[in-house]
PDB file of C-alpha atoms and ligand atoms in Angstrom:
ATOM      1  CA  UNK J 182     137.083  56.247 113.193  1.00 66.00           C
ATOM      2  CA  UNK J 183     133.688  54.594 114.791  1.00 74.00           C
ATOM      3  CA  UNK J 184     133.511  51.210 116.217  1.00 88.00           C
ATOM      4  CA  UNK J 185     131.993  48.126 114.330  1.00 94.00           C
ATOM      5  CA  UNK J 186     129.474  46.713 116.432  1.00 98.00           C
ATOM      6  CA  UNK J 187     127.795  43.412 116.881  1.00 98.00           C
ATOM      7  CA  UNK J 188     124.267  43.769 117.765  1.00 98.00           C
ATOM      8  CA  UNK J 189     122.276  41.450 120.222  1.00 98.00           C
ATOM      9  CA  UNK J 190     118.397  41.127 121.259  1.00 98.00           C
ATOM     10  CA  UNK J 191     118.349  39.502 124.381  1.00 98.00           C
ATOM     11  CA  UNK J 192     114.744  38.500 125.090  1.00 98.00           C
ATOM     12  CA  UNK J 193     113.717  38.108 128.966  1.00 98.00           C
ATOM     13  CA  UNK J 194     110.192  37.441 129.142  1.00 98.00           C
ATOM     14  CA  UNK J 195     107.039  37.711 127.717  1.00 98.00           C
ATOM     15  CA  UNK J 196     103.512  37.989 127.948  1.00 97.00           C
ATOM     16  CA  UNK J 197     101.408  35.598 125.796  1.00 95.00           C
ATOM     17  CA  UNK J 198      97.689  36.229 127.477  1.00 93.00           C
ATOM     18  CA  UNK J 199      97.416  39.925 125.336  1.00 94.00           C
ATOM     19  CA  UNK J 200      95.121  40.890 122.751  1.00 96.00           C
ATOM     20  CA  UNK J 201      95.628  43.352 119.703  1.00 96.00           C
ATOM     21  CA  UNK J 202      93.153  46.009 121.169  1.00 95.00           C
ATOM     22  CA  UNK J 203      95.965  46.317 123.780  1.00 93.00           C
ATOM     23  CA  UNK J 204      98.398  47.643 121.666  1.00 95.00           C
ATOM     24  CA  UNK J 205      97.103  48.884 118.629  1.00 96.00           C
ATOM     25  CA  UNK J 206      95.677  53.030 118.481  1.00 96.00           C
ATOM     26  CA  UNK J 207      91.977  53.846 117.205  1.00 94.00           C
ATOM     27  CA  UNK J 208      89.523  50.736 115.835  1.00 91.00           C
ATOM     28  CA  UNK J 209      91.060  47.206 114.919  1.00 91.00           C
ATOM     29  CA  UNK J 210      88.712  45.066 113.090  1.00 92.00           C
ATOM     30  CA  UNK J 211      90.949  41.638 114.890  1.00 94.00           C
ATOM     31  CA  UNK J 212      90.953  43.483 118.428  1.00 95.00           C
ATOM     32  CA  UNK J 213      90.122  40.614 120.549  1.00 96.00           C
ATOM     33  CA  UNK J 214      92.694  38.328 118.397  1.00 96.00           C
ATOM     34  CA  UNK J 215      95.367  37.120 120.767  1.00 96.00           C
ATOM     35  CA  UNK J 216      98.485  39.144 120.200  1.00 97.00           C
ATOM     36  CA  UNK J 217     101.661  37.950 122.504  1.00 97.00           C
ATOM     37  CA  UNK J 218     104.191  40.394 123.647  1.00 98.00           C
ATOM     38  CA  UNK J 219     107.963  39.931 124.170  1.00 98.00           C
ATOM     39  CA  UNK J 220     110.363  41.631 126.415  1.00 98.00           C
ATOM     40  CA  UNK J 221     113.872  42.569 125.221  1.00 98.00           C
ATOM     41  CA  UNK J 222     116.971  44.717 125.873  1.00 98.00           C
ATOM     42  CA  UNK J 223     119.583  45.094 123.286  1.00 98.00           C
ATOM     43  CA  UNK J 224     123.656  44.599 123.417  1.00 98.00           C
ATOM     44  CA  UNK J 225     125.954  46.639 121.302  1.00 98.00           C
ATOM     45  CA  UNK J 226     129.720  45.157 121.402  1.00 98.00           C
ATOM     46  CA  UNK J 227     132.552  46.433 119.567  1.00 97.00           C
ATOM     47  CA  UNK J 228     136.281  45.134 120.092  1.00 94.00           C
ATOM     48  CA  UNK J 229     136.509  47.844 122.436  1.00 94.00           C
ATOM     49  CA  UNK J 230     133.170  48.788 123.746  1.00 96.00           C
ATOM     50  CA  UNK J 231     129.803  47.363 125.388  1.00 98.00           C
ATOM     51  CA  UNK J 232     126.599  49.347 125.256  1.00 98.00           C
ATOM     52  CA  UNK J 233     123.650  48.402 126.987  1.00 98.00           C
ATOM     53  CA  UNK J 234     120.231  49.483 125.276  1.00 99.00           C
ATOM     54  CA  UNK J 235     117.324  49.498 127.947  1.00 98.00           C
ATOM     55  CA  UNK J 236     117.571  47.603 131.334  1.00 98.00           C
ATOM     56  CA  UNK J 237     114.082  45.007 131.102  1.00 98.00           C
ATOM     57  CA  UNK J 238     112.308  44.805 134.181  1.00 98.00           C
ATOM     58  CA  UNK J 239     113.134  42.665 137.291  1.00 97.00           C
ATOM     59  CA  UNK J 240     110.848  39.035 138.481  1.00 97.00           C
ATOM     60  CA  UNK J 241     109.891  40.833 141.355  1.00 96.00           C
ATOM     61  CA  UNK J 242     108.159  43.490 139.055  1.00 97.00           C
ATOM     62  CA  UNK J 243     107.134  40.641 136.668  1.00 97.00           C
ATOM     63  CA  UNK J 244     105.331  39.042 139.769  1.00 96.00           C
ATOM     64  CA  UNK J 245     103.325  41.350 140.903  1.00 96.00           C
ATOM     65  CA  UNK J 246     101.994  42.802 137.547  1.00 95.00           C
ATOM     66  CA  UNK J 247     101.020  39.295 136.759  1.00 93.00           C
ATOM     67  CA  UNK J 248     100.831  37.048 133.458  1.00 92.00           C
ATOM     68  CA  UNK J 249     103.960  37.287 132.182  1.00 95.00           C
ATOM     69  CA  UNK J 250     106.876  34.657 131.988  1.00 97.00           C
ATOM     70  CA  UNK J 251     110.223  35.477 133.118  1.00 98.00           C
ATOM     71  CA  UNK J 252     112.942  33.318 131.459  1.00 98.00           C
ATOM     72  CA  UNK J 253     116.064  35.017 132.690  1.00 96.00           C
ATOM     73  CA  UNK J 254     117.610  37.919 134.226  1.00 97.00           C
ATOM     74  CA  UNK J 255     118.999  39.894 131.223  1.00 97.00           C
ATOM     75  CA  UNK J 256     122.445  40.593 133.061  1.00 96.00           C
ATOM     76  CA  UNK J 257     122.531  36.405 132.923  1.00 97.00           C
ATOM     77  CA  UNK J 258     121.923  36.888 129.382  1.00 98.00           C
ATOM     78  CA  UNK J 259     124.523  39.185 128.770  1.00 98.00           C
ATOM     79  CA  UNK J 260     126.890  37.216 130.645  1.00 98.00           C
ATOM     80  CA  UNK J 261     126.697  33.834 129.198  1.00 98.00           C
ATOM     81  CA  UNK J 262     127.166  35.780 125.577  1.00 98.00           C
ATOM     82  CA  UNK J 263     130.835  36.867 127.242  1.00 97.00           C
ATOM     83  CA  UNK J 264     130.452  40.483 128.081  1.00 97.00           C
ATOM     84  CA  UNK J 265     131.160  41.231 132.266  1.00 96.00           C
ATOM     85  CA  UNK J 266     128.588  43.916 133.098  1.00 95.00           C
ATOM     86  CA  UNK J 267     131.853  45.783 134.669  1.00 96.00           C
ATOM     87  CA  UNK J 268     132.596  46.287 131.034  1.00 96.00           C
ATOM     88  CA  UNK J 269     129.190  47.800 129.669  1.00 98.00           C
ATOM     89  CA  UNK J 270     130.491  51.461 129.667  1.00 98.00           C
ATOM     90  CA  UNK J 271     126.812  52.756 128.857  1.00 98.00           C
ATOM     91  CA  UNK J 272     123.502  51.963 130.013  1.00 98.00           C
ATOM     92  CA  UNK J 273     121.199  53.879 127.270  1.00 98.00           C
ATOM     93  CA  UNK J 274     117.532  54.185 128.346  1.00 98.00           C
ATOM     94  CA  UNK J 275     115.205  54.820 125.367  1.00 99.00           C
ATOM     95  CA  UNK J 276     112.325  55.783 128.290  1.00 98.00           C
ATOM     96  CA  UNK J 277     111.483  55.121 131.471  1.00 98.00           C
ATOM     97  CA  UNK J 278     108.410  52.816 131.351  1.00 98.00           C
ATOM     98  CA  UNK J 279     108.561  49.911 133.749  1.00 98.00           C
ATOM     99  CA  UNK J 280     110.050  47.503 131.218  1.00 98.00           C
ATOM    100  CA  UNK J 281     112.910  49.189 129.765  1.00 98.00           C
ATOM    101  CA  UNK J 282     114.012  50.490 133.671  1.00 98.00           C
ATOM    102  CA  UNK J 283     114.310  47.931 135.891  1.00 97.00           C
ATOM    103  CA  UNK J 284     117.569  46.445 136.326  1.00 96.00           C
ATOM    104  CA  UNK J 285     119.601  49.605 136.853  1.00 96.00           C
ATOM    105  CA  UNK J 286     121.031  48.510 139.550  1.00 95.00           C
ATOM    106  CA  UNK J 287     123.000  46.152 137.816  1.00 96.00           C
ATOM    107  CA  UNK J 288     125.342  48.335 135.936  1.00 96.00           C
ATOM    108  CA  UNK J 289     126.861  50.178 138.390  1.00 93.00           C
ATOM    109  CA  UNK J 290     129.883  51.378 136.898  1.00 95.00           C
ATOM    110  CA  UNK J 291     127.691  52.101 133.312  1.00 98.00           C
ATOM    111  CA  UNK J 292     127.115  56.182 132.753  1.00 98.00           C
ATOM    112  CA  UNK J 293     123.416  56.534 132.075  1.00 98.00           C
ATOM    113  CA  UNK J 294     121.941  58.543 129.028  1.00 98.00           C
ATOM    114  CA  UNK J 295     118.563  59.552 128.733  1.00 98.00           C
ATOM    115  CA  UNK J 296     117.255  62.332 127.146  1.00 98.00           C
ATOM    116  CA  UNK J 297     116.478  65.364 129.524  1.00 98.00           C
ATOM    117  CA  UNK J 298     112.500  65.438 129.166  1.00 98.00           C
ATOM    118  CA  UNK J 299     111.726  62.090 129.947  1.00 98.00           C
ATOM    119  CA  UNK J 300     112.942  62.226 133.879  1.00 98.00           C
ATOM    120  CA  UNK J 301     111.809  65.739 133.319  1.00 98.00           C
ATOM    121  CA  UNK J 302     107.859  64.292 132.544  1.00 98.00           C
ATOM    122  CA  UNK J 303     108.057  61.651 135.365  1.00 98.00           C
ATOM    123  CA  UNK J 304     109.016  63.764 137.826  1.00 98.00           C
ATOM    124  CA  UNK J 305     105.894  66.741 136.872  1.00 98.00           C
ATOM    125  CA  UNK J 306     102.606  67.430 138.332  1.00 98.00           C
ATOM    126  CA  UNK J 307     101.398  64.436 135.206  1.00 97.00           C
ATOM    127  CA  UNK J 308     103.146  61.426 136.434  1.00 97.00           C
ATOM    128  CA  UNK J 309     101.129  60.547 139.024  1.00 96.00           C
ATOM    129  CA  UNK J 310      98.099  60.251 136.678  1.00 96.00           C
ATOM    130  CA  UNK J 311      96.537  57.053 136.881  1.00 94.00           C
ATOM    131  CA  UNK J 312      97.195  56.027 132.688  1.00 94.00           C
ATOM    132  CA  UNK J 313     100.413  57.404 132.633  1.00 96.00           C
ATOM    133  CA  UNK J 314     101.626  56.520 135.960  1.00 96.00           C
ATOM    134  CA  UNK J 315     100.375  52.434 135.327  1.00 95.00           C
ATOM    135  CA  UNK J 316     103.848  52.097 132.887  1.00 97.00           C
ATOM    136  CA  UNK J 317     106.530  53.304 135.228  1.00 98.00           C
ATOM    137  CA  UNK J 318     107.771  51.806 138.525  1.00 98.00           C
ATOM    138  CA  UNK J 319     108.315  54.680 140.753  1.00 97.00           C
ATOM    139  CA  UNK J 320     111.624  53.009 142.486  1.00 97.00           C
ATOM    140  CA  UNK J 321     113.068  53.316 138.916  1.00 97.00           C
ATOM    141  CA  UNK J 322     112.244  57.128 138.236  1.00 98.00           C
ATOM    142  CA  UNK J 323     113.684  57.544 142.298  1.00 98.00           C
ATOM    143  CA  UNK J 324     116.986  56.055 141.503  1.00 97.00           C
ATOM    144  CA  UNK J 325     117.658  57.638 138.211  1.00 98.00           C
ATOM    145  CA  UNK J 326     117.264  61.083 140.486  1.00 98.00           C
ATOM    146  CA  UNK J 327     119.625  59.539 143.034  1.00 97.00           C
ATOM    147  CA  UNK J 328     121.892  58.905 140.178  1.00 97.00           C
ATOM    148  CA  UNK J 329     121.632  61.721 138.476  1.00 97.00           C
ATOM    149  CA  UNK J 330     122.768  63.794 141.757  1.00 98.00           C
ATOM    150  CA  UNK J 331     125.774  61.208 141.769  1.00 97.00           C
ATOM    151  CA  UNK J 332     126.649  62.416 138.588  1.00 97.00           C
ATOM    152  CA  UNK J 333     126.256  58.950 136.385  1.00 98.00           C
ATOM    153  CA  UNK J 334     123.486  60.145 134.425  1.00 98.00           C
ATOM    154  CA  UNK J 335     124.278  61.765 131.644  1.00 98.00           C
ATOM    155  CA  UNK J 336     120.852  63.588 130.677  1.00 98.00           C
ATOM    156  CA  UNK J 337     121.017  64.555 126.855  1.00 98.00           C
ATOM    157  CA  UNK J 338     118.409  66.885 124.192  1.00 98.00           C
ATOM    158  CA  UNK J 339     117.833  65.551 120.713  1.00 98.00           C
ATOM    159  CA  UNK J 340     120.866  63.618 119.097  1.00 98.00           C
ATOM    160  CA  UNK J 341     123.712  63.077 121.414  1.00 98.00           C
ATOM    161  CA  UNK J 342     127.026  60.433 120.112  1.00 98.00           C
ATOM    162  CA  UNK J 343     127.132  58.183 122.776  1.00 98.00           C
ATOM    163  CA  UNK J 344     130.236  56.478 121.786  1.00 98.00           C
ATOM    164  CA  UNK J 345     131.781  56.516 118.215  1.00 97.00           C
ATOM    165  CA  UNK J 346     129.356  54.252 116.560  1.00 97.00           C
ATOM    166  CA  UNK J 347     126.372  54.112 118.499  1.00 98.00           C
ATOM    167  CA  UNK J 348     123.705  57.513 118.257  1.00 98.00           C
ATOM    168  CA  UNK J 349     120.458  58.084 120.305  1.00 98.00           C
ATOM    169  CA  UNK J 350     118.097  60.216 118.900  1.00 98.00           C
ATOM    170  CA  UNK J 351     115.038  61.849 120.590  1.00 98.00           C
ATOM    171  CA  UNK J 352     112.137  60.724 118.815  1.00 98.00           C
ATOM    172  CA  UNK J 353     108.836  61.385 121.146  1.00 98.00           C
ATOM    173  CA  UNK J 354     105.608  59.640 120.247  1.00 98.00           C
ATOM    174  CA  UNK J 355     104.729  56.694 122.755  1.00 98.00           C
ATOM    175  CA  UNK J 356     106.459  59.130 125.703  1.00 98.00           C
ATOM    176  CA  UNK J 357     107.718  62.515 125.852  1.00 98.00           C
ATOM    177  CA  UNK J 358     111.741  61.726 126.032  1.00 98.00           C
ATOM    178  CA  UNK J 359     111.268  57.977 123.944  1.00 98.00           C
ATOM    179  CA  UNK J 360     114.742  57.960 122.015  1.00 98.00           C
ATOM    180  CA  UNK J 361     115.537  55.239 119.383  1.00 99.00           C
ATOM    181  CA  UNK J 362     119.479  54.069 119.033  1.00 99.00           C
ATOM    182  CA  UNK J 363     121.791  53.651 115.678  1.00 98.00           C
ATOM    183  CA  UNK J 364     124.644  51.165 115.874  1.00 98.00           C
ATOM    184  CA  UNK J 365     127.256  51.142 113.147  1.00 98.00           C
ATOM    185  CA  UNK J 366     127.514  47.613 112.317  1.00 98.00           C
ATOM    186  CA  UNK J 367     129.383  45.379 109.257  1.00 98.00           C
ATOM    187  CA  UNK J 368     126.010  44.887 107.293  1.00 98.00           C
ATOM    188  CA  UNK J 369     124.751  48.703 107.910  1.00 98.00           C
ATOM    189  CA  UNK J 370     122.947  51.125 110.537  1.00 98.00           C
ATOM    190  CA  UNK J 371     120.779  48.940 112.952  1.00 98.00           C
ATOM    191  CA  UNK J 372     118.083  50.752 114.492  1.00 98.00           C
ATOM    192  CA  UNK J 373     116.856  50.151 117.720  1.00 99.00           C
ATOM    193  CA  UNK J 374     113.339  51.462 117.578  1.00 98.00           C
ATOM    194  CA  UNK J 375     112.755  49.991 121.362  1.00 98.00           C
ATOM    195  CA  UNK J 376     109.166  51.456 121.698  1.00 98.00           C
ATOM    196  CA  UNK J 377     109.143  54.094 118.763  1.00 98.00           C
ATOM    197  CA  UNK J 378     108.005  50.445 117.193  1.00 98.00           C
ATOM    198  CA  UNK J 379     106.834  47.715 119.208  1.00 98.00           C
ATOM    199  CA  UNK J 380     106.010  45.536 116.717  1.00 98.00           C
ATOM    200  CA  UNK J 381     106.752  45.314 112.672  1.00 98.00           C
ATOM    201  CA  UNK J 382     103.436  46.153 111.881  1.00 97.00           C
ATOM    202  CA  UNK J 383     103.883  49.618 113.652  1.00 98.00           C
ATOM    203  CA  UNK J 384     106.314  50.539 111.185  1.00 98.00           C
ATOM    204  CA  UNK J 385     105.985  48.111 108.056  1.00 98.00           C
ATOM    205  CA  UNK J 386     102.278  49.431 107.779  1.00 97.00           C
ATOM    206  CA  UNK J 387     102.509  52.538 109.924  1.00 97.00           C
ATOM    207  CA  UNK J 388      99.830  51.847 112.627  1.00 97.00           C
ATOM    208  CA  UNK J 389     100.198  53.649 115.651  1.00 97.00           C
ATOM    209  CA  UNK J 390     100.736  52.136 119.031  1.00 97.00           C
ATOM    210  CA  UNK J 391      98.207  52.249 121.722  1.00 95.00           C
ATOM    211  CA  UNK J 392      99.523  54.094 124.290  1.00 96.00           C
ATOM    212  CA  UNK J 393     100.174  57.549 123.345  1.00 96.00           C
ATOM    213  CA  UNK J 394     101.669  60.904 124.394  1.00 96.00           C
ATOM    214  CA  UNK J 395     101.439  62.802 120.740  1.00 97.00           C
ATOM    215  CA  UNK J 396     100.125  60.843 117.986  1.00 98.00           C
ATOM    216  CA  UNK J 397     102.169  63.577 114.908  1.00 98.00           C
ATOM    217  CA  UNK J 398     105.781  62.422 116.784  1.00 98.00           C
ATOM    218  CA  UNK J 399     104.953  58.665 116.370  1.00 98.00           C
ATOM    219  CA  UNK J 400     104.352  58.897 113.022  1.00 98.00           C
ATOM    220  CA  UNK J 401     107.341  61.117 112.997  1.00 98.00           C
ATOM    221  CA  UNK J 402     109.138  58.602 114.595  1.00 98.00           C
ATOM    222  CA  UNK J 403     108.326  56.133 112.097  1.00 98.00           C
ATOM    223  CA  UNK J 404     109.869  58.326 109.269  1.00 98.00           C
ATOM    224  CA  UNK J 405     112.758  58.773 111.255  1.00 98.00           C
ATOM    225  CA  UNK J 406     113.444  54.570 111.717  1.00 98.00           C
ATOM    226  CA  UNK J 407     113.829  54.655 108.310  1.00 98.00           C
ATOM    227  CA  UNK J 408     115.855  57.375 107.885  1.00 98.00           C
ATOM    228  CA  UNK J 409     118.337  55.887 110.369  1.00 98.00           C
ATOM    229  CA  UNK J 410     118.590  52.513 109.146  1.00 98.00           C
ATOM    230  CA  UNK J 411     120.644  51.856 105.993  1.00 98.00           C
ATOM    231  CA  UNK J 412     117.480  49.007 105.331  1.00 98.00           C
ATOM    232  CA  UNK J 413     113.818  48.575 106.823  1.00 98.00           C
ATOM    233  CA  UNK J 414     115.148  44.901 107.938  1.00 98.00           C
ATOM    234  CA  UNK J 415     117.748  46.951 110.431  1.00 98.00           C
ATOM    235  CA  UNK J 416     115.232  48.479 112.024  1.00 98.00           C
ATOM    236  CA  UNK J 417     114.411  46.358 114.848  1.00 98.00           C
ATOM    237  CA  UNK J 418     111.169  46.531 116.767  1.00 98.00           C
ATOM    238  CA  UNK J 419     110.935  46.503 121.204  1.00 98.00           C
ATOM    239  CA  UNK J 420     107.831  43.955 121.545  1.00 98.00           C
ATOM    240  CA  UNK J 421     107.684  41.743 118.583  1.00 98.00           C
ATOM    241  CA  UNK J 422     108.543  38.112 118.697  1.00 98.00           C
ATOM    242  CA  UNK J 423     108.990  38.149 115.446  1.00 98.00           C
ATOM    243  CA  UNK J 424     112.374  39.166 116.291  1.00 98.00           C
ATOM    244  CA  UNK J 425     113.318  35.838 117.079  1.00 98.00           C
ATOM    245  CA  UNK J 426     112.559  34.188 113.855  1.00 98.00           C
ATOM    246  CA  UNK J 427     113.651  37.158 111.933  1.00 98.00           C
ATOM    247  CA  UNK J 428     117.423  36.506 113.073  1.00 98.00           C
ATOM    248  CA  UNK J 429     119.878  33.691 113.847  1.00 98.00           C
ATOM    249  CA  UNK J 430     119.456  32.400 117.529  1.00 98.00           C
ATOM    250  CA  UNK J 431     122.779  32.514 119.455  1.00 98.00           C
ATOM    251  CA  UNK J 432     124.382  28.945 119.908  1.00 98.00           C
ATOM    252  CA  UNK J 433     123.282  27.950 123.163  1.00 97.00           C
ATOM    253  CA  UNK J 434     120.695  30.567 123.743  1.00 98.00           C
ATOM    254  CA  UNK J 435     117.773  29.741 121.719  1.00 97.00           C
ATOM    255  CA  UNK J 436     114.674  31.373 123.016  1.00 97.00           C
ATOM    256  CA  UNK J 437     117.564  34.247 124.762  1.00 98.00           C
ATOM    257  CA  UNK J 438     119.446  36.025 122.413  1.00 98.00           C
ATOM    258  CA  UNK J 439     119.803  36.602 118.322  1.00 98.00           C
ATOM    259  CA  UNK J 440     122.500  38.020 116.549  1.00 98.00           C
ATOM    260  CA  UNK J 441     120.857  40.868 114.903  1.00 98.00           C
ATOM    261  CA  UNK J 442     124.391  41.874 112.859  1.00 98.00           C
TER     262      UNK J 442
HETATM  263 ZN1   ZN A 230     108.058  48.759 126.310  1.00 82.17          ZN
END
């Protein structure tokens, strides 16, 4: 019998000097229209499980790539909404761009899934390209391989159950080994689309993002948030602020953390 989960967006930081022609693929008539970012991981808690989705980036990474606010270190986050980060049994990376990788570290006892052919792309010939290799922090890809030869990454092709109650699923699109996570929860299958979907209009009107490894598995991928979701309103988006007014703030951490179910 799965879990029930409770699912959490904790929001860390966010970039507000950003402009549509950042994100969005091919022409945008409202390209130079200011279009603010956000920067979230997500918490899935049962009565007997924690699962970490994504691990943010850290204010030592958020300093020196410039223009964006920190508000708090998402382990603080996770913390202050009662779960010990001793507890969170899995760390699930959907992909291993700078801001879904940084604060591995912090989860030391958490077994790490990611699926096979994204630490598979960032350690080719390609990752040291100059538009590919601008997303990921080096010192991340580095200690997943560390980790991996201490056996707490658990590298994974396609769908793999992480625990009852909470799939990833190998979607592609935005990177080669992007997955997207469904949590079993009392109002239905969330989806955490992390970036298969950085913002509802990627998915609600099917616009591509901008940065792109095959454009067919993004659209793909969009097909497949819906699949996975028992309603388009449980599919919830890696970027958008949106998310924020969309669900109930967490007493106590406005601005932090909403409940998403
Ligand atoms: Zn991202």
């Amino acid at each position: 019998m799965a879990d029930v989960f409770h699912v959490y967006a904790i929001r860390f930081a966010h970039r507000d000097a950003s402009v549509r022609s950042e994100h969005f693929y091919g022409h945008d008539p409202c390209a130079t229209d200011p279009w603010p970012i956000s920067y979230y991981v997500w918490l899935a808690v049962s009565d007997s499980r924690a699962v970490l989705v994504d691990a943010g980036f850290t204010p030592k990474t958020a300093a020196r790539r410039g223009n964006r606010n920190y508000l708090q270190s998402p382990t603080d986050t996770i913390r202050a909404l009662g779960v010990d980060r001793d507890d969170i049994s899995h760390l699930v990376l959907s992909h291993l761009h700078y801001d879904h990788s940084g604060h591995l570290a912090d989860f030391p006892r958490a077994e790490i899934v990611l699926q096979e052919s994204e630490l598979s792309f960032w350690t080719s010939r390609h990752a040291g390209r100059d538009q590919l290799a601008h997303f990921v922090e080096p010192a991340d890809v580095a200690r997943l391989v560390e980790q991996n030869f201490a056996g707490r990454v658990r590298l994974v092709n396609g769908t793999h159950n992480v625990v009852p109650g909470v799939t990833a699923h190998h979607v592609g699109g935005h990177t080669p080994g992007l997955q997207v996570v469904q949590v079993r929860t009392a109002a239905g299958d969330v989806v955490l689309a992390a970036d298969a979907s950085h913002f509802y209009e990627n998915v609600e009107q099917e616009k591509p993002y901008g940065v792109v490894t095959y454009l067919p598995a993004m659209y793909d991928a969009f097909d497949a948030l819906h699949r996975l979701s028992s309603r388009p309103e449980l599919i919830v988006p890696g970027h958008d602020p949106q998310v924020l007014h969309r669900f109930p703030a967490v007493p106590g951490l406005d601005g932090l953390a909403v409940r998403i179910a």
